[in-house]
Every structure is written in C-alpha cells, then in structure tokens.
Coordinates of C-alpha atoms in Angstrom, one line a residue:
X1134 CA -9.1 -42.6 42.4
X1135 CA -12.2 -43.6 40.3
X1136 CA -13.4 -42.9 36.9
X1137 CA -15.7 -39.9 38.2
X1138 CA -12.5 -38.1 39.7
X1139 CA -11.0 -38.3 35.9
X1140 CA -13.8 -36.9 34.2
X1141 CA -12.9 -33.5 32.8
X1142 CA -16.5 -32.1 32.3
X1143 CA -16.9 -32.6 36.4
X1144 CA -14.0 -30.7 37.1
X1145 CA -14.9 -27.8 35.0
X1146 CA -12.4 -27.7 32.6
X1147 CA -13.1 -29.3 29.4
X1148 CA -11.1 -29.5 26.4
X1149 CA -13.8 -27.9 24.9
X1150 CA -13.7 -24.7 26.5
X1151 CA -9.9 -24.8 27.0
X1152 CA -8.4 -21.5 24.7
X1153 CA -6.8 -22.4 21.1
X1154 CA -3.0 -23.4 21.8
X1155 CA -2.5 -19.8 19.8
X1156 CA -3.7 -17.3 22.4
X1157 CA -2.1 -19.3 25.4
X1158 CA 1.5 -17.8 26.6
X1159 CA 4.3 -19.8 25.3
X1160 CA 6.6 -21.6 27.9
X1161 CA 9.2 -24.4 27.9
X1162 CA 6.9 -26.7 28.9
X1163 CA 3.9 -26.2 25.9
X1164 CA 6.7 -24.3 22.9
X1165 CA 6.4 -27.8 20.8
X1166 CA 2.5 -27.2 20.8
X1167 CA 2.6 -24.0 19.4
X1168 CA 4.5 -25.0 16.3
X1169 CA 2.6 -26.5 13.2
X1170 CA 4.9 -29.2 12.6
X1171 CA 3.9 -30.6 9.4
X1172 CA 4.3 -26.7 7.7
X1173 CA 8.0 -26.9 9.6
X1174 CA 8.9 -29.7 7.7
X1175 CA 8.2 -28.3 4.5
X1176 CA 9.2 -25.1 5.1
X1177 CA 12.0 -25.3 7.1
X1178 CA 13.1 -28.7 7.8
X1179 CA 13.3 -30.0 4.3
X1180 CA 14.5 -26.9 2.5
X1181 CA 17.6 -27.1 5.3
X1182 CA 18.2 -30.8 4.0
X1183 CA 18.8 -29.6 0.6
X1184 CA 21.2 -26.6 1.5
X1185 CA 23.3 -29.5 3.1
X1186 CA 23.3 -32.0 0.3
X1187 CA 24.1 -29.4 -2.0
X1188 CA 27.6 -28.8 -0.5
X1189 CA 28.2 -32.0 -1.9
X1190 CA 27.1 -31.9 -5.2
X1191 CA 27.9 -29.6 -7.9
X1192 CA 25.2 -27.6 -9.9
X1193 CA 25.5 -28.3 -13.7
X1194 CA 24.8 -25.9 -16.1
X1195 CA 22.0 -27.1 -17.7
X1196 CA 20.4 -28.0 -14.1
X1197 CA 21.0 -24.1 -13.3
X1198 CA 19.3 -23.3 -16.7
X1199 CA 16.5 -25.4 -16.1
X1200 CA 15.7 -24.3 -12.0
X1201 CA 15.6 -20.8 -13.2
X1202 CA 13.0 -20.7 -16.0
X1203 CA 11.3 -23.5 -13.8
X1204 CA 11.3 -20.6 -10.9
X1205 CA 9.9 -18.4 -13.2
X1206 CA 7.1 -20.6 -14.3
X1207 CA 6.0 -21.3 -10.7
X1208 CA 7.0 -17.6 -9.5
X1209 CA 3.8 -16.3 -12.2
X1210 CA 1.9 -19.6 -11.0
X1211 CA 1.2 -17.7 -7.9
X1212 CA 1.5 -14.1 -9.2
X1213 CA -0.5 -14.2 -12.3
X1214 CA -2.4 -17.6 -11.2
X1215 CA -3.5 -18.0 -7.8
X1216 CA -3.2 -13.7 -6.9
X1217 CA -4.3 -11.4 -10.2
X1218 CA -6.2 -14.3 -11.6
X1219 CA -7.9 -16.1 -9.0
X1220 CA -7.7 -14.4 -5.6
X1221 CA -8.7 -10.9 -7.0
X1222 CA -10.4 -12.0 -10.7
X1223 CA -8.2 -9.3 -12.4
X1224 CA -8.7 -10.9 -16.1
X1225 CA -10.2 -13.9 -17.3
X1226 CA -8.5 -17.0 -18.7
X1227 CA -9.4 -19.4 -21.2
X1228 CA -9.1 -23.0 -20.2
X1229 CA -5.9 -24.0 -21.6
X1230 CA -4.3 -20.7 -19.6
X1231 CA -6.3 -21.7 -16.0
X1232 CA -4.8 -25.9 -16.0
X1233 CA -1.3 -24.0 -17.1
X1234 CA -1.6 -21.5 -13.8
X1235 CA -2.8 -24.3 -11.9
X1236 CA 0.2 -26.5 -12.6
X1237 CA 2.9 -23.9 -12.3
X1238 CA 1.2 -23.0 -9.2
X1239 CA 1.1 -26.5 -7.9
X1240 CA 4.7 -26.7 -8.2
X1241 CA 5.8 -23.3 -5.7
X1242 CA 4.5 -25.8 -3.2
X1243 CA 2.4 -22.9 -1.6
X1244 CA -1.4 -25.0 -0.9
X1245 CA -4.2 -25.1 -3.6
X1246 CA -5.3 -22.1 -5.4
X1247 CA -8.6 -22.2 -2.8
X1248 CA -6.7 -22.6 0.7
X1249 CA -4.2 -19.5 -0.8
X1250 CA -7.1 -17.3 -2.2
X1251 CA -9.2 -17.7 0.7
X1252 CA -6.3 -16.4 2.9
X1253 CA -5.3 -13.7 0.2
X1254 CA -9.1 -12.5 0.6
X1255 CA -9.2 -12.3 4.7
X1256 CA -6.0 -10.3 4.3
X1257 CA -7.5 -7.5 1.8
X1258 CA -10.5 -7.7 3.7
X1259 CA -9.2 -7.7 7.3
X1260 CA -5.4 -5.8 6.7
X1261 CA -3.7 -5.5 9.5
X1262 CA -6.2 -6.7 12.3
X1263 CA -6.5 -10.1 14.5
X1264 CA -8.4 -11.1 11.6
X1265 CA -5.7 -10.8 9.3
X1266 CA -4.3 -14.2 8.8
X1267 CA -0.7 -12.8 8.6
X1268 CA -1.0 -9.3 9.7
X1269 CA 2.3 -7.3 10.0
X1270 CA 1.1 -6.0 13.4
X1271 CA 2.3 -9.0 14.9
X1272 CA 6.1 -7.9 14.1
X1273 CA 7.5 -8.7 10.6
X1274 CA 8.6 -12.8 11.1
X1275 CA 4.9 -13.5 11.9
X1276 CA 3.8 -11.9 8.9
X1277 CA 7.0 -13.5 6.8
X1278 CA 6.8 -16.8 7.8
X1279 CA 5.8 -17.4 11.6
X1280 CA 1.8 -17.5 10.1
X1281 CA 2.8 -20.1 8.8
X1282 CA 5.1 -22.3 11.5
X1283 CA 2.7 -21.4 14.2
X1284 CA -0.7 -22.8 14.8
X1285 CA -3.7 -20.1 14.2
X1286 CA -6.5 -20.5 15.1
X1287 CA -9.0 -20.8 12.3
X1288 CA -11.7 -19.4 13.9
X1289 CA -10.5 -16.2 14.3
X1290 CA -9.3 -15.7 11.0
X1291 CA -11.9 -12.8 9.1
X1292 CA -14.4 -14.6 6.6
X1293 CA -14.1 -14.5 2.1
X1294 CA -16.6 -15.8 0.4
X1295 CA -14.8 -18.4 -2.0
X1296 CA -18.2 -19.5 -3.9
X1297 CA -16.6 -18.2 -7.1
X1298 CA -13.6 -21.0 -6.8
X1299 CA -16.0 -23.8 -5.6
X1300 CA -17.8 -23.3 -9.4
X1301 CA -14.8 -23.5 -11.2
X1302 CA -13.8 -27.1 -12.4
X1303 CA -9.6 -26.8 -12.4
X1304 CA -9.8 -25.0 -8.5
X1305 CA -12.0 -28.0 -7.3
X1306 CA -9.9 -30.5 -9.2
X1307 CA -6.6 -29.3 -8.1
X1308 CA -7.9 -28.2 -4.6
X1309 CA -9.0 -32.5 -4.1
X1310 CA -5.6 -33.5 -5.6
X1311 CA -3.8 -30.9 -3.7
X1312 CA -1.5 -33.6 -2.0
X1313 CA -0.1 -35.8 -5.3
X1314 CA -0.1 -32.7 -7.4
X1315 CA 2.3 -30.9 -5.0
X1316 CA 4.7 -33.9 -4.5
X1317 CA 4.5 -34.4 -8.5
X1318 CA 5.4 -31.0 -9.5
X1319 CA 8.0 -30.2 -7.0
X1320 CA 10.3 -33.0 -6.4
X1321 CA 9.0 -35.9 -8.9
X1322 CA 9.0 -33.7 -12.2
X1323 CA 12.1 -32.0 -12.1
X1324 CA 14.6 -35.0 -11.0
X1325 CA 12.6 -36.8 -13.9
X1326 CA 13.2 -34.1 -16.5
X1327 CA 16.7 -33.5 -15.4
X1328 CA 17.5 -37.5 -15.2
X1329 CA 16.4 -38.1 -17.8
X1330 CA 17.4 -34.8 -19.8
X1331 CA 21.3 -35.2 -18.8
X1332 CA 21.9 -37.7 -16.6
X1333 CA 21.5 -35.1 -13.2
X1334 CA 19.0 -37.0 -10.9
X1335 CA 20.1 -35.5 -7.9
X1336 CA 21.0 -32.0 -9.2
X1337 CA 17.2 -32.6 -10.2
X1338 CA 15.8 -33.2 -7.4
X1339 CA 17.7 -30.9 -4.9
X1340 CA 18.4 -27.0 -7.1
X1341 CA 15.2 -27.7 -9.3
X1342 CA 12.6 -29.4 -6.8
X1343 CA 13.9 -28.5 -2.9
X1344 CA 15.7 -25.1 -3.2
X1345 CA 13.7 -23.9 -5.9
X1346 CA 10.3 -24.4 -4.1
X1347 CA 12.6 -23.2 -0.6
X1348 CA 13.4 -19.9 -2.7
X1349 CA 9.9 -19.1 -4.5
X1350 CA 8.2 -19.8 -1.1
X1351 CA 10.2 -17.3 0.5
X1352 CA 10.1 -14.7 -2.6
X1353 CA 6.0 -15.1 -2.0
X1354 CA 6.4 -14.4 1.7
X1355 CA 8.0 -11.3 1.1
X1356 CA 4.7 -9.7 0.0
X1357 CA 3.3 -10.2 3.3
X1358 CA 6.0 -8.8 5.1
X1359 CA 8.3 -6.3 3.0
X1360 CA 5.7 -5.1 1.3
X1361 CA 4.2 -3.9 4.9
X1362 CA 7.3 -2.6 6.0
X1363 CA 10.0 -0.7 3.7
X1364 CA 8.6 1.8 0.7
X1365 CA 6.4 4.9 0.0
X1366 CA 2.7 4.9 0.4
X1367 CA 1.6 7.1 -2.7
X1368 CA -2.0 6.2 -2.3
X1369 CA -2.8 5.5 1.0
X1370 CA -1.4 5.8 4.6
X1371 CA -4.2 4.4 6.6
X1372 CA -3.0 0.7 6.6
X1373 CA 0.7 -0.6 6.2
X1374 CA 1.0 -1.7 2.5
X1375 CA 4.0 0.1 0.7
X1376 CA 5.9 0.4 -2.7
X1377 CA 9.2 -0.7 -3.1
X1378 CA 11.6 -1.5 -6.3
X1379 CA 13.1 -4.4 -4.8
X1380 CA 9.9 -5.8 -3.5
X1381 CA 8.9 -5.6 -6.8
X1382 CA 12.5 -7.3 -7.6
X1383 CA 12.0 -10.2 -5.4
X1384 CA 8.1 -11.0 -6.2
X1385 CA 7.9 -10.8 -10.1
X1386 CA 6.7 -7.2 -9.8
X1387 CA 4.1 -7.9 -6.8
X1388 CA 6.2 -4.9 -4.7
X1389 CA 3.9 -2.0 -5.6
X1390 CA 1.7 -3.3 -2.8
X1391 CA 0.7 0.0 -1.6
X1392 CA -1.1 0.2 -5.2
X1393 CA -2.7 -3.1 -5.5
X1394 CA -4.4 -2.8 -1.7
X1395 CA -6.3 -0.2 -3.1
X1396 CA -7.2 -0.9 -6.6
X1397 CA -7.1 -5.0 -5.6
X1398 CA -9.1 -5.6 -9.2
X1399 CA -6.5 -3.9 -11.0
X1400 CA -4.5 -7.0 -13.6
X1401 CA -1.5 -4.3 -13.0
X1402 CA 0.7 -3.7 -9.5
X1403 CA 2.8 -0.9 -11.3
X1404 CA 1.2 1.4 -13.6
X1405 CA 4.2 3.4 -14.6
X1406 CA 6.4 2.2 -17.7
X1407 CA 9.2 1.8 -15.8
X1408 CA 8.5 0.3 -12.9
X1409 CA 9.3 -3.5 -13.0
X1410 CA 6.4 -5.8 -13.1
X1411 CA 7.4 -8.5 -15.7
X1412 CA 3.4 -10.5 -14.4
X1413 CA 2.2 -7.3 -15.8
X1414 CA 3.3 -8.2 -19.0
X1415 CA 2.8 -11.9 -19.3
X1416 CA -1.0 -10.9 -18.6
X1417 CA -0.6 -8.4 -21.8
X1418 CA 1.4 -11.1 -23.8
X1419 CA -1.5 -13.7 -22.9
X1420 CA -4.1 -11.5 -24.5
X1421 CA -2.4 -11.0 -27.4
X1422 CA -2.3 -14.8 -27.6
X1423 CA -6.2 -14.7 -27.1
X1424 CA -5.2 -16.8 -24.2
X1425 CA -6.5 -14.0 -21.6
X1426 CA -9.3 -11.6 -22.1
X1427 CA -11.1 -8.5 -19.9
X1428 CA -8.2 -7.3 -18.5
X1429 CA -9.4 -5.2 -15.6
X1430 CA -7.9 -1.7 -14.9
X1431 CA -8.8 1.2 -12.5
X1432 CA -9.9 4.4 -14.1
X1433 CA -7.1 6.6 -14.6
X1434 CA -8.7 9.3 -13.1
X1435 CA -9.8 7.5 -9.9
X1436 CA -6.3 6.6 -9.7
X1437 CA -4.8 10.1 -9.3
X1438 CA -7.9 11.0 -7.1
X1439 CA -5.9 8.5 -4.6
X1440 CA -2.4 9.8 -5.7
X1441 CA -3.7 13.7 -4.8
X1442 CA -5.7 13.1 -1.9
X1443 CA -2.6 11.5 0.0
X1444 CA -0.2 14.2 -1.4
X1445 CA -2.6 16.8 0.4
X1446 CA -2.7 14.7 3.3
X1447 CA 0.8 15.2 3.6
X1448 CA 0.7 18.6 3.1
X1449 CA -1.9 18.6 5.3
X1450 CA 0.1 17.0 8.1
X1451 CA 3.2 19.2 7.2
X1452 CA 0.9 22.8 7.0
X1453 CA -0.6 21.8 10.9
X1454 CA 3.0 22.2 11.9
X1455 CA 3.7 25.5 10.7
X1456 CA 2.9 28.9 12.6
X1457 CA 0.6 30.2 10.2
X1458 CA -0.4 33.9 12.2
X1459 CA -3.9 33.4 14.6
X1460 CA -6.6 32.0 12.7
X1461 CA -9.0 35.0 10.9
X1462 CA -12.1 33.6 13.0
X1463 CA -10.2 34.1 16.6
X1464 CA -9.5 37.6 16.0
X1465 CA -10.8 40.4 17.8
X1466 CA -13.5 42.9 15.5
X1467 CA -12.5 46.4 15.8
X1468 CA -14.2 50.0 14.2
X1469 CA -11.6 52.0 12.4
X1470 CA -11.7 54.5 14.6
X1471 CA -9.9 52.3 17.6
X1472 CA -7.7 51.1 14.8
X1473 CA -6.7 54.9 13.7
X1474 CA -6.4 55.5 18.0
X1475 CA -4.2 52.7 18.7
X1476 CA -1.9 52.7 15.5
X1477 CA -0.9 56.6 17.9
X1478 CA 1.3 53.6 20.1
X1479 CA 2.1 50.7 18.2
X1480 CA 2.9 50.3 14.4
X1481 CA -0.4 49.5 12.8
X1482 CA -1.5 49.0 9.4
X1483 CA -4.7 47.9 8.1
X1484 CA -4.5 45.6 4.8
X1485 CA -7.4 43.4 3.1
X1486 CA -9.6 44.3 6.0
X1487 CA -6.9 42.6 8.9
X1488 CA -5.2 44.4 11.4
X1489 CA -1.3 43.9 11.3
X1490 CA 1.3 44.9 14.3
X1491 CA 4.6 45.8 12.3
X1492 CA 5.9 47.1 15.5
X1493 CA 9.0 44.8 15.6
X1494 CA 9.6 45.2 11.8
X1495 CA 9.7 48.6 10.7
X1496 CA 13.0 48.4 11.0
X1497 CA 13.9 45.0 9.6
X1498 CA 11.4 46.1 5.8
X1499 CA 13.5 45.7 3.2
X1500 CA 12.1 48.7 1.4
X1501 CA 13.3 50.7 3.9
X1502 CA 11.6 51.9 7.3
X1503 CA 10.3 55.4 5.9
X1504 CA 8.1 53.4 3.2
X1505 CA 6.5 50.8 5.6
X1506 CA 5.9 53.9 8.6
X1507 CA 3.7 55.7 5.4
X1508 CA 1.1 53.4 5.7
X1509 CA 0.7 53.3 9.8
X1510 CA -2.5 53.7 10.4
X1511 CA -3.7 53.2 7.1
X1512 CA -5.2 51.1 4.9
X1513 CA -1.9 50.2 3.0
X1514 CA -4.1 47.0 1.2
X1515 CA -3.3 49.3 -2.2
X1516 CA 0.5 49.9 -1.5
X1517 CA 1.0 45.9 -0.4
X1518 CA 0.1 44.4 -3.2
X1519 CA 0.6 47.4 -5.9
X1520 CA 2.8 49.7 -6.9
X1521 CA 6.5 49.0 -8.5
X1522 CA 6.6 46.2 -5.9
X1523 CA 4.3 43.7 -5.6
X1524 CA 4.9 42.0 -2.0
X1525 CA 6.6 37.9 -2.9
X1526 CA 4.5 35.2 -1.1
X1527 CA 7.1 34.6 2.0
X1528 CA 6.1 38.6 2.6
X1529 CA 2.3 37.5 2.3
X1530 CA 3.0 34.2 4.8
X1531 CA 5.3 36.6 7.7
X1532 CA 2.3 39.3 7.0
X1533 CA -0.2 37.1 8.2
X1534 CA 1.8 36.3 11.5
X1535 CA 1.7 39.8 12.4
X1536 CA -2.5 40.2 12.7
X1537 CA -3.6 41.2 15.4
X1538 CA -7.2 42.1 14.7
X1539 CA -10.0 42.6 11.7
X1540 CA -11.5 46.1 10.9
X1541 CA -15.6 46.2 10.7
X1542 CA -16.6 46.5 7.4
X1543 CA -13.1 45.5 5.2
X1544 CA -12.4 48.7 4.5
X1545 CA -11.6 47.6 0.9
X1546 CA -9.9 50.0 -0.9
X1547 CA -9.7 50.8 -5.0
X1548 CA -7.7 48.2 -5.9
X1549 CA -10.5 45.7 -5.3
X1550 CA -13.0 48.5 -7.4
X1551 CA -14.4 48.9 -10.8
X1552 CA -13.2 45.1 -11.8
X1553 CA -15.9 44.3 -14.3
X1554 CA -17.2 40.8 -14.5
X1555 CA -14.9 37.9 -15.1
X1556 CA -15.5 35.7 -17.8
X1557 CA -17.3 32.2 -16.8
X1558 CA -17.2 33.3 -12.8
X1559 CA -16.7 36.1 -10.4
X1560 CA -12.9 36.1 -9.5
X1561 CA -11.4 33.6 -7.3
X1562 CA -9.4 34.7 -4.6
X1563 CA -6.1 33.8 -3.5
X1564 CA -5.9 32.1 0.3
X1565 CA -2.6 32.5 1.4
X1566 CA -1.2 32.3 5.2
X1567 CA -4.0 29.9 6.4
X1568 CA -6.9 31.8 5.2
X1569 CA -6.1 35.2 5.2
X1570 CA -6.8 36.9 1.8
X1571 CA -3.9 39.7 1.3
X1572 CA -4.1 39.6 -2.4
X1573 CA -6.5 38.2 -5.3
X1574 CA -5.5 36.4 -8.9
X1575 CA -5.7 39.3 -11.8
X1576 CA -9.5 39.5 -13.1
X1577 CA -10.0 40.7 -16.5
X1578 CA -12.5 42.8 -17.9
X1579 CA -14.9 41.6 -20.1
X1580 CA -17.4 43.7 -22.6
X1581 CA -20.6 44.2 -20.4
X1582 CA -22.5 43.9 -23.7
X1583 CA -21.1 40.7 -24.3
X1584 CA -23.2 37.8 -22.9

C-alpha cells in the first residue's frame, strides 16, 4: 500500500473536519479520549492519594487550626477575589487587597483569576444553554464536576470580553505564573509553614495542601450545580439559579444564587440581615479598612420590582388554574326585557350590570331562600352589596361563576349614584372574580367648592 493510499485528505476524512472528541458518542473503545486527564489528576486522582495517606497519619491540633483559617483564606480568594471582585467588578480594590485576593486565590488551586472569570462570564451570559460552559441542563455531575473531567470543546463555549483583566497588572502577572504560583501556594506553603511551625511536614502537606484544596474545590463547584438545583427562585423563574441556606453554608454565602444571576454587579449574594453571607462582610470590613472602595449595590427598589413581579407570576400561574365564572367579554348581551322574560323559568338576578343563574342556589343562600327569591328578576346590585349584610369576597368569587349573561346598558342602580368627586381621582373600582366588578372601594365626598 503506498503513501497515496495513507493520505487522509484523499480519503475524505481529515482530522481537520473530524467532530471535537466532546460531541462524538462515548464507547469502550474511545471513553479514555473523552476524559481531560491532566484535570483528573488534580481533581480526582491526587485528592484520592491524600484521603489514603491520611489514614495513616494523625491530624494535630494545630495542623487542624491552621487548614481551616487557611480554607477560609482561599474560600474568599475565589468568592470575594476571582467572583465579586473580578468576574463581576462588584467593588474596587486597592493594590495591596487585589495581590492578597490573587494569592489566596492561587492557593484553592481553581486556574488563574482570567481562565475562571472568563468562564464565570460565559455562564451569566450563556445560563443554561450549549454555550454555557457548565450548564446544569446537562444533568447535575456535568455541571458539578464532569465540565471539568471531560474535554469541551472550546469553541462552542459563548464569548466574554475579558479586556478589563488583560489591563490589570496582578491578573496578567498571576495569569503568566499560573503554574509555579499554584504548586507554591497549595502544597509547598503549607508543609513549609507547618514544618517548620511544629515539626508536621506531612500533616502539612496532606490536611493543609491536598484535602484542603480537594474540599474548597468541591465547596466552589457546588455553585454550579446546587445552586441550579435545590432552593426558591424569589426573583426569577426563567433560568435554573436558586436560593438555598446551605448553599450559602457550603460556598461562604455564594448560595443566594437566584439573587446574584440577576443583580450579577451586586458586592452582596444575600441582602437580608440574616441570611449567611460572611464574603458579604469581609467586603464591608475591607472598606472600613479603606482597603475596598465603590461597593456596588442594586437599587432597592429595582430589587423588589423583581421580588413582586415573580410573586404575581405565581399567582399568575396559580389564578389560570382556578374556575373563575366565563370571562365578561364571552358573555351573551341581553335587553332587560328578555332578562325580566326569562328570570319567569329560571332564577335570575341582575347585579352590577351581569346576569347571574341562582337556579341551583336558592336553596343552599345562607340568608335564607325567601331573601335571595326577592331579588329574581331584579336588579339586586343594591341588596348584594348593601344592606345589614354586605356579601364576604368568597360570595363575590361563587357569584361570578353563576353569570350567565350582561344586561345592555348596566342597569346601575342608586348605590353607584350621587357619589361626588373623589379626592385626587375618580374612584377605583374593585375587580374581583376575574374581572367582574360586583362591588366598588368606599368613595368619599369631597366639598365641590373645594379645588
């Protein structure tokens, strides 16, 4: 077989043209292709490694001490550092505060500040499409960790512009370093401190470098994958972010995700006192230290215009299930006369200009049947809503699923007469049973000499 026979290009199937690994099927024979090997090793391979050298060796007190407060350090690395501060420009931090983010974000062993950023940005800017990077529509272990472990292909991934990191001096520095920086700050630094400290080199090295960074990484994931699946969505429904306590628990307050997808420039995830967001406050403690400054925040206002409009939504949704009576526009028009002619064989009554059958309820009215049979044929609008009874809203609501027509004209009757004008507008009505107007909010007389 020659050379030509070989050639790839002649046969029509090039490598160039050949689909990314990610979008072909996987099967025994290509599985080992689809994984991103290198990521496994940190991710997975190493982290496994420490788990089994822990078992034999003992955590010290002061080793415990020192992984936790280091966790903390690298947990608002990412938080406060490469998300509020640099993904989403939230605040603004003086120079001393940036190299401080930068290190403790070096050390959660997560990529530079622009690889993370970049992907953060696709993800607000793409949520849960093919574009997202690690959208939850591709079941919750792609989004937690399997975006990660499996190669993507780049090119699909949506575009962020990331112009704003290339001008600033620590992201390009620590974005070039990436590689020595990580290993440093991870494994090197805290089997130093700790060998040095109290003699624990490899206590060090495998509760404050490999689990640490094995616990943090996973904490981080959580946002893309808890945070899309368990919680409330107070603000909006449209996409899959959510609220939830112990996201917020896990991610050093980053849980109130629902919140932060749509006010993204916002230095806060929770806005309420209580709720736990401990990045929240080391952004507040920073400014008092005049280490951060223009602390962004969403308008409160705007903020409950998103709270209100989903509320209604919901009602919304919840209202379109309920049997609220035929809709006033598909009733049938009728003269008073036919109305007076048919209320002779059925149990009619005529009240804020809408035709009601009572037919099957005469004898279920709670004021009695000889009361309801009065106003047959009438326009009992008065005796509805006046009298020594005035009709509860549930008796407005079963009303209005008992119309049957609209008379010409209203036939509005003295109740709705002589009201004078109402001071700073003309009387608002009250819509109750989908539309239908059976009563209106009291209207108080003014002085007609007064302007």
């Amino acid at each position: 077989m020659g050379a030509a026979d070989n050639n790839p290009r002649k046969k029509g199937h090039s490598s160039t043209s050949k689909a990314h690994i990610s979008k072909q099927p996987m099967t025994w024979s290509n599985w080992y292709k689809h994984i991103n090997w290198l990521n496994c090793t940190f991710i997975l391979f190493v982290p496994i490694g420490g788990c089994i050298l822990a078992c034999w060796t003992p955590l010290r007190l002061y080793t415990a001490i020192f992984a936790v407060v280091y966790y903390f350090n690298a947990g608002l690395g990412i938080t406060a550092g490469y998300h509020r501060y640099w993904a989403h420009r939230c605040y603004k931090a003086t120079l001393p505060l940036s190299i401080y983010l930068a290190a403790a974000g070096v050390s959660a062993g997560q990529g530079s500040i622009r690889w993370w950023s970049k992907g953060h940005r696709s993800h607000h800017r793409y949520t849960d499409t093919d574009k997202d990077p690690y959208s939850v529509k591709k079941g919750f272990w792609y989004s937690h960790i399997g975006w990660m472990v499996l190669h993507q292909d780049h090119k699909r991934i949506g575009r962020a512009d990331v112009s704003d990191l290339d001008e600033d001096p620590v992201v390009r520095w620590q974005h070039k370093h990436y590689i020595k920086s990580a290993i440093f700050m991870t494994l090197i630094f805290p089997t130093v401190l700790c060998g040095l400290g109290w003699g624990d080199w490899k206590g060090g090295f495998i509760y404050g470098g490999i689990l640490r960074v094995f616990f943090i990484q996973q904490a981080t994931f959580c946002v893309n994958s808890l945070a899309h699946f368990i919680g409330e969505q107070p603000f909006d429904d449209r996409n899959s972010p959510r609220d939830h306590v112990i996201t917020a628990l896990v991610t050093l307050g980053e849980g109130y995700h629902n919140f932060h997808h749509e006010f993204p420039s916002d230095y806060r995830n929770a806005i309420e006192w209580w709720q736990y967001d401990p990045t929240k406050w080391m952004i507040w403690l920073w400014k008092q230290l005049g280490l951060a400054y223009d602390l962004k925040q969403f308008r409160a206002n705007e903020i409950e215009k998103g709270r209100v409009q989903q509320m209604q939504k919901k009602v919304d949704t919840m209202r379109s299930k309920i049997d609220w009576g035929i809709p006033l526009e598909q009733l049938p028009v009728i003269e008073w006369d036919e109305f007076v002619e048919a209320s002779k064989t059925r149990a009619l009554i005529a009240i804020g200009g809408v035709v009601h059958d009572v037919t099957a309820f005469v004898k279920e009215h709670p004021g009695g049947k000889a009361f309801i049979a009065s106003g047959i044929g009438k326009d009992a609008t008065a005796m509805f809503n006046g009298g020594v009874y005035r009709h509860s809203n549930a008796a407005h609501n079963l009303l209005a699923s008992m119309r049957v027509g609209i008379v010409r004209g209203g036939c509005e009757v003295e109740i709705w007469k002589g009201v004078g004008r109402v001071e700073g507008k003309t009387g608002v009505e009250t819509l109750a049973a989908g539309g239908q107007v059976t009563r209106r909010a009291p209207m108080v007389k003014v002085d007609e000499a007064q302007p």
